[in-house]
Amino acid sequence: MKINEETQQIQSINQALSERRRILMALVSAIIMTFVAMSGRAGNVLVNPSFDASPLFASGSWSQHASETWSMSSATAADPTSVKLIRSGANGLWMQGLYGNGQGGPQTSFAAQDFACTPGNTYTADAWYSAYTYCKSHIGGDDGSDSPGGSGLFQADGSGNEDGWVEVMFFNSGNVLLADYKSFIVTPAFVGTATGTNYNGTLPVVTNSISNIYLAWIDCPVTNQYDITTVTPNTDPAVAGGITNTLGSGQYITAPPGAVKVEFRINLYQAAFEAGAPFWDDATLNQVGGVSPSIIGNISPDGTKFFNGASSNFTFNVTSASTGGAPLPTNSTSSVGIVVNGVNETGSLQFSGPSTNLAVTLPGLASNSLYTISVSVTNSAGLVSSKTLNFDTFPTNVFIVSAEDYDYTNGQFFENPTPTSAPAPNSYNGLAGTLGVDMSTYGGTGVLPGGASQLVRSDTNVAMQKADDIQLPQYLAANDPNVYNVQIAYNNGGNWENYTRNYPAGNYLVYLRYNNNNAGNVERLNVLTSGYGTSTQTSNNIGEFIGANTGAGYAWVPLTDAFGNKVIVNLSAGQNTLQLLSGSPGVGGIANFVDFIFVPAGTGFPPVINNLSPNNVNPPVNANIFLNVTNITFSVSSAFSTVASNNIHALVNGVDLSPFATISGNNTNWSVSVPSPQNQLITLVINATDAGGLSNSVTETFDTFSQGNFIIEAEDFDFNAGQFIDNPVPTYPISTATNSYYAGGVSQTNAAVFNIDYDGTYDGEALSGYRDLDNGVKCEVTADFLRDKFVSNSVVTGASDLDVGYWNGGQWLDYTRTFPANQYNVYGRLAGGNGPFNNTTLALVTAGRGTTNQTTQLLGSFADANAAGWQTWHWVPMRDTNGNLVTVSLGGVETVQAKSGNNLNANFYMFVPAFSPAVQLTASLSGPSILLKFPTQAGHFYAVLYKNSLSGGSWQPLSTPVAGDGTVKTVTDTVAGSQRFYKLQIE
């Protein structure tokens, strides 16, 4: 049961004014920006200020800013005790440090809300802080001093502190910080220490009814103004200082000139690995004076409950607001906008009521659908409010299977279980599944990872947590605070759970409710075909749930096939066992899942795009490269409509290859084959539209590169002041060779010279044994795709591939080779584990090779906005400053210099012969025929198109595609009519 203890209020504490500086504020014209709407007139503008509503982190409310989503959640989800650490209401906010995960070094995480503001607006702000000094149960972030629990007080070590504070920040239209206000900083010195039940500090403490001890709640008002030059990311304000002013009685936090956004934050700073588990509650950001954005309220459906099938319209009100005597703005109907699932539907809105209190309706919500709706309003004061809602229109009678309700005791089950807080009839509470029969986890061992625990069930083999999500109806109906949605967590690939039921008959879509921070993770849904209730089971796959990055929030994801088509499930009558299996080859499982539901399928389905080859829609890491693809093949079908063949399009790198396609079948089931360009990095987009206008698309990226392209291994840079080896053979770690860079060659004398062959700094990393004579360049065995020359070559069999790691910004490496004369596009095989990278460059050394006086000419740069890990390798093309693919001319002995722009890893650079599209199409008469001739290049396809008039109509294919082979090709047409126009399409 959740109860609130009596607390003692501690008088607000203000840190002393340490320095004063004049802060110059630039006067900037306000530019309209979109932020969360204020939730009231005079008074607290924060949404969900006491953290009571669930989910905690949701659009239009609190947002989480941390590299790991598990670092903060609601107090009730984090606190496993029966008496929660909450100041008022039903919930609060809990936080903990990130412990070196996600990014290196000190880091600040925070929960925040943003609002539009105007210069001169005035505010007050605060929040209440507490922490356990002693807790008998483990809470994330505690020091573990009294296993399984301990103290959640902030701690310090040699690297620094873990601290907390409340903050109000003002930004201009360019998101540049203009002013900053903070509360006093809650530091380890302030809170003191604890040993067991003994608190060694000066603050009042409270012992609750189950003998846990916590700090009496402390009010943290925001009163200290800081020099904005001291406010930098991941910096401890207790160390940096920077207070320029402390507000006195009657003084307010004030929006400076140029301010368009005010942001409220609750922060946690961690220097490295310090313990600390703060709880926060009852936050306020009171607007005392100034014009306010309008309030978007009375929303229905509002995203706070599931199964809104009864709603045929989306409705809301737009209400004017002001504070401190400011005039009340108005709202024009033309200033209200709405976007529905990515489509602007503003023209469909219906309005009634006065301009200060508009009632707005969007009619025509479809049933059995998922919606993301964004509303924006610009009032007469120029302030913008916005809200984004996610909700479903599923019926209330959907068939629900909760994640924790897997089979027990060798396949036993309940048809319609009741969630309870203790063992009871028709409840899975307290029942144990049989490992290897009802579920299997962690490689079949069932041993939970460190920090994990199990709720509800008793087998101790499946990790569970309270789901900080909207509660399902059957949990709300229990009217018991200890009955709540449970998620299966710590979900490793290979884990599975069986769910036996008499599932509904008919056509259904299946949706999984989940939370996940790695896009592409997968849960597979199987149906058992034999071995029910035994340890020897067989199954068929029905489909998969492919997760997106939901951050701290939760979402529904439909069951689809490998190409993203929704799967219609129709199970055989009677009892069936469904199995959720985490992960697939090369792909991890979804982090947390809560339940899955069966929703009536209906008939409104777009065409199905299937049987795609090559299939790289969800590519495994470091695989499916150097593909040998002659034709791209796929099928398009529809069980509910027809699809005309001319409504099927395949675009390769933005060029429609439909004229090259071979299509067979009929208008309900087509087979399509498109010739594939060679030696290219290909982005393929397939579109299909049926007779009813419903469309579907599939996108994938793959390459048809040849391993015979000219490749320079990143670890094979120059040695002995500009010396090099042409066509080196990989021999590491088996033997040295004269034509290998390994270990300095046979004589072990080939050592790179600093500031001539490379510029690197030894950072203390191990050198791996490949080029240990070159102190400053880290070479490491790579996890990238193993190319043929490493599997077997003329010198050794089974060589290891390496990459250059710890390649810090500004460090460079020279590569001299004898290049075959040609024009090239250059692709780096690169990886970054510290987020996106850019400004990694390749230059041509034009003079001074082998000396310290080198001049270079920039060729281009490499950037990867989707870098995903130190050993997650991507093709990264070299581009110019406008983002265009660069073509470079090289021939003979040349030296190129690669320079790191960020911290990244490099495996190799591939020089691909560039395609020269300048082709002349010539026409000549030969009797009754027109001969159309054009030169070709290998690896490309050519189609002659024609039109009888340039003033209208579409280009039609004259011939089937012609494969280029380096010769001149001829396509023939018959003379007909007075005129005909031709063009050549190349891919």
PDB file of N, CA and C in Angstrom, residues 575-612:
ATOM      1  N   GLN A 575      -7.385 -24.870 -28.363  1.00  0.00           N
ATOM      2  CA  GLN A 575      -6.224 -24.456 -27.578  1.00  0.00           C
ATOM      3  C   GLN A 575      -4.976 -24.340 -28.454  1.00  0.00           C
ATOM      4  N   ASN A 576      -4.258 -23.216 -28.285  1.00  0.00           N
ATOM      5  CA  ASN A 576      -2.993 -23.003 -28.976  1.00  0.00           C
ATOM      6  C   ASN A 576      -1.981 -22.430 -28.001  1.00  0.00           C
ATOM      7  N   THR A 577      -0.714 -22.719 -28.248  1.00  0.00           N
ATOM      8  CA  THR A 577       0.370 -22.152 -27.450  1.00  0.00           C
ATOM      9  C   THR A 577       1.201 -21.237 -28.329  1.00  0.00           C
ATOM     10  N   LEU A 578       1.211 -19.955 -27.975  1.00  0.00           N
ATOM     11  CA  LEU A 578       2.063 -18.982 -28.652  1.00  0.00           C
ATOM     12  C   LEU A 578       3.318 -18.773 -27.831  1.00  0.00           C
ATOM     13  N   GLN A 579       4.410 -18.529 -28.525  1.00  0.00           N
ATOM     14  CA  GLN A 579       5.709 -18.376 -27.868  1.00  0.00           C
ATOM     15  C   GLN A 579       6.336 -17.059 -28.310  1.00  0.00           C
ATOM     16  N   LEU A 580       6.733 -16.246 -27.340  1.00  0.00           N
ATOM     17  CA  LEU A 580       7.502 -15.043 -27.628  1.00  0.00           C
ATOM     18  C   LEU A 580       8.979 -15.383 -27.485  1.00  0.00           C
ATOM     19  N   LEU A 581       9.703 -15.295 -28.589  1.00  0.00           N
ATOM     20  CA  LEU A 581      11.124 -15.624 -28.635  1.00  0.00           C
ATOM     21  C   LEU A 581      11.899 -14.347 -28.909  1.00  0.00           C
ATOM     22  N   SER A 582      12.837 -14.033 -28.030  1.00  0.00           N
ATOM     23  CA  SER A 582      13.567 -12.765 -28.129  1.00  0.00           C
ATOM     24  C   SER A 582      14.708 -12.869 -29.125  1.00  0.00           C
ATOM     25  N   GLY A 583      14.755 -11.889 -30.043  1.00  0.00           N
ATOM     26  CA  GLY A 583      15.870 -11.782 -30.968  1.00  0.00           C
ATOM     27  C   GLY A 583      15.735 -12.685 -32.173  1.00  0.00           C
ATOM     28  N   SER A 584      16.630 -12.457 -33.118  1.00  0.00           N
ATOM     29  CA  SER A 584      16.775 -13.294 -34.305  1.00  0.00           C
ATOM     30  C   SER A 584      18.256 -13.259 -34.651  1.00  0.00           C
ATOM     31  N   PRO A 585      18.712 -14.076 -35.581  1.00  0.00           N
ATOM     32  CA  PRO A 585      20.154 -14.119 -35.849  1.00  0.00           C
ATOM     33  C   PRO A 585      20.753 -12.737 -36.081  1.00  0.00           C
ATOM     34  N   GLY A 586      21.707 -12.371 -35.234  1.00  0.00           N
ATOM     35  CA  GLY A 586      22.390 -11.094 -35.350  1.00  0.00           C
ATOM     36  C   GLY A 586      21.645  -9.903 -34.795  1.00  0.00           C
ATOM     37  N   VAL A 587      20.444 -10.120 -34.232  1.00  0.00           N
ATOM     38  CA  VAL A 587      19.618  -9.022 -33.727  1.00  0.00           C
ATOM     39  C   VAL A 587      19.162  -9.355 -32.316  1.00  0.00           C
ATOM     40  N   GLY A 588      19.230  -8.384 -31.412  1.00  0.00           N
ATOM     41  CA  GLY A 588      18.841  -8.601 -30.028  1.00  0.00           C
ATOM     42  C   GLY A 588      17.342  -8.549 -29.821  1.00  0.00           C
ATOM     43  N   GLY A 589      16.914  -8.967 -28.630  1.00  0.00           N
ATOM     44  CA  GLY A 589      15.504  -8.936 -28.278  1.00  0.00           C
ATOM     45  C   GLY A 589      15.071  -7.564 -27.803  1.00  0.00           C
ATOM     46  N   ILE A 590      13.768  -7.284 -27.895  1.00  0.00           N
ATOM     47  CA  ILE A 590      13.211  -6.033 -27.376  1.00  0.00           C
ATOM     48  C   ILE A 590      13.456  -5.974 -25.877  1.00  0.00           C
ATOM     49  N   ALA A 591      13.856  -4.803 -25.395  1.00  0.00           N
ATOM     50  CA  ALA A 591      14.318  -4.679 -24.007  1.00  0.00           C
ATOM     51  C   ALA A 591      13.247  -5.053 -22.997  1.00  0.00           C
ATOM     52  N   ASN A 592      12.047  -4.491 -23.140  1.00  0.00           N
ATOM     53  CA  ASN A 592      10.977  -4.713 -22.168  1.00  0.00           C
ATOM     54  C   ASN A 592       9.659  -4.857 -22.917  1.00  0.00           C
ATOM     55  N   PHE A 593       8.867  -5.864 -22.578  1.00  0.00           N
ATOM     56  CA  PHE A 593       7.530  -5.946 -23.164  1.00  0.00           C
ATOM     57  C   PHE A 593       6.507  -6.237 -22.069  1.00  0.00           C
ATOM     58  N   VAL A 594       5.296  -5.692 -22.278  1.00  0.00           N
ATOM     59  CA  VAL A 594       4.269  -5.652 -21.239  1.00  0.00           C
ATOM     60  C   VAL A 594       3.134  -6.631 -21.520  1.00  0.00           C
ATOM     61  N   ASP A 595       2.663  -6.690 -22.763  1.00  0.00           N
ATOM     62  CA  ASP A 595       1.550  -7.559 -23.117  1.00  0.00           C
ATOM     63  C   ASP A 595       1.441  -7.613 -24.630  1.00  0.00           C
ATOM     64  N   PHE A 596       0.628  -8.546 -25.129  1.00  0.00           N
ATOM     65  CA  PHE A 596       0.253  -8.505 -26.539  1.00  0.00           C
ATOM     66  C   PHE A 596      -1.245  -8.706 -26.639  1.00  0.00           C
ATOM     67  N   ILE A 597      -1.839  -8.141 -27.700  1.00  0.00           N
ATOM     68  CA  ILE A 597      -3.285  -8.130 -27.838  1.00  0.00           C
ATOM     69  C   ILE A 597      -3.691  -8.566 -29.243  1.00  0.00           C
ATOM     70  N   PHE A 598      -4.912  -9.147 -29.352  1.00  0.00           N
ATOM     71  CA  PHE A 598      -5.493  -9.526 -30.633  1.00  0.00           C
ATOM     72  C   PHE A 598      -6.575  -8.503 -30.981  1.00  0.00           C
ATOM     73  N   VAL A 599      -6.436  -7.868 -32.162  1.00  0.00           N
ATOM     74  CA  VAL A 599      -7.365  -6.832 -32.614  1.00  0.00           C
ATOM     75  C   VAL A 599      -8.009  -7.297 -33.914  1.00  0.00           C
ATOM     76  N   PRO A 600      -9.347  -7.210 -34.066  1.00  0.00           N
ATOM     77  CA  PRO A 600      -9.990  -7.627 -35.326  1.00  0.00           C
ATOM     78  C   PRO A 600      -9.319  -6.985 -36.529  1.00  0.00           C
ATOM     79  N   ALA A 601      -9.078  -7.793 -37.576  1.00  0.00           N
ATOM     80  CA  ALA A 601      -8.247  -7.343 -38.683  1.00  0.00           C
ATOM     81  C   ALA A 601      -8.968  -6.417 -39.645  1.00  0.00           C
ATOM     82  N   GLY A 602     -10.234  -6.627 -39.943  1.00  0.00           N
ATOM     83  CA  GLY A 602     -10.905  -5.826 -40.946  1.00  0.00           C
ATOM     84  C   GLY A 602     -10.381  -6.144 -42.342  1.00  0.00           C
ATOM     85  N   THR A 603     -10.569  -5.215 -43.300  1.00  0.00           N
ATOM     86  CA  THR A 603     -10.158  -5.455 -44.690  1.00  0.00           C
ATOM     87  C   THR A 603      -9.344  -4.319 -45.284  1.00  0.00           C
ATOM     88  N   GLY A 604      -9.077  -3.277 -44.536  1.00  0.00           N
ATOM     89  CA  GLY A 604      -8.375  -2.114 -45.086  1.00  0.00           C
ATOM     90  C   GLY A 604      -6.875  -2.272 -45.080  1.00  0.00           C
ATOM     91  N   PHE A 605      -6.366  -3.176 -45.937  1.00  0.00           N
ATOM     92  CA  PHE A 605      -4.931  -3.445 -45.950  1.00  0.00           C
ATOM     93  C   PHE A 605      -4.311  -3.043 -47.281  1.00  0.00           C
ATOM     94  N   PRO A 606      -3.177  -2.386 -47.247  1.00  0.00           N
ATOM     95  CA  PRO A 606      -2.494  -2.031 -48.492  1.00  0.00           C
ATOM     96  C   PRO A 606      -1.877  -3.271 -49.133  1.00  0.00           C
ATOM     97  N   PRO A 607      -1.365  -3.159 -50.356  1.00  0.00           N
ATOM     98  CA  PRO A 607      -0.699  -4.297 -50.995  1.00  0.00           C
ATOM     99  C   PRO A 607       0.451  -4.814 -50.135  1.00  0.00           C
ATOM    100  N   VAL A 608       0.695  -6.108 -50.255  1.00  0.00           N
ATOM    101  CA  VAL A 608       1.789  -6.750 -49.534  1.00  0.00           C
ATOM    102  C   VAL A 608       3.003  -6.839 -50.459  1.00  0.00           C
ATOM    103  N   ILE A 609       4.112  -6.282 -50.023  1.00  0.00           N
ATOM    104  CA  ILE A 609       5.381  -6.400 -50.749  1.00  0.00           C
ATOM    105  C   ILE A 609       6.196  -7.448 -50.012  1.00  0.00           C
ATOM    106  N   ASN A 610       6.544  -8.520 -50.720  1.00  0.00           N
ATOM    107  CA  ASN A 610       7.130  -9.665 -50.034  1.00  0.00           C
ATOM    108  C   ASN A 610       8.191 -10.313 -50.906  1.00  0.00           C
ATOM    109  N   ASN A 611       8.804 -11.359 -50.354  1.00  0.00           N
ATOM    110  CA  ASN A 611       9.767 -12.201 -51.083  1.00  0.00           C
ATOM    111  C   ASN A 611      10.883 -11.374 -51.724  1.00  0.00           C
ATOM    112  N   LEU A 612      11.327 -10.337 -51.006  1.00  0.00           N
ATOM    113  CA  LEU A 612      12.365  -9.454 -51.535  1.00  0.00           C
ATOM    114  C   LEU A 612      13.731 -10.119 -51.475  1.00  0.00           C
TER     115      LEU A 612
END
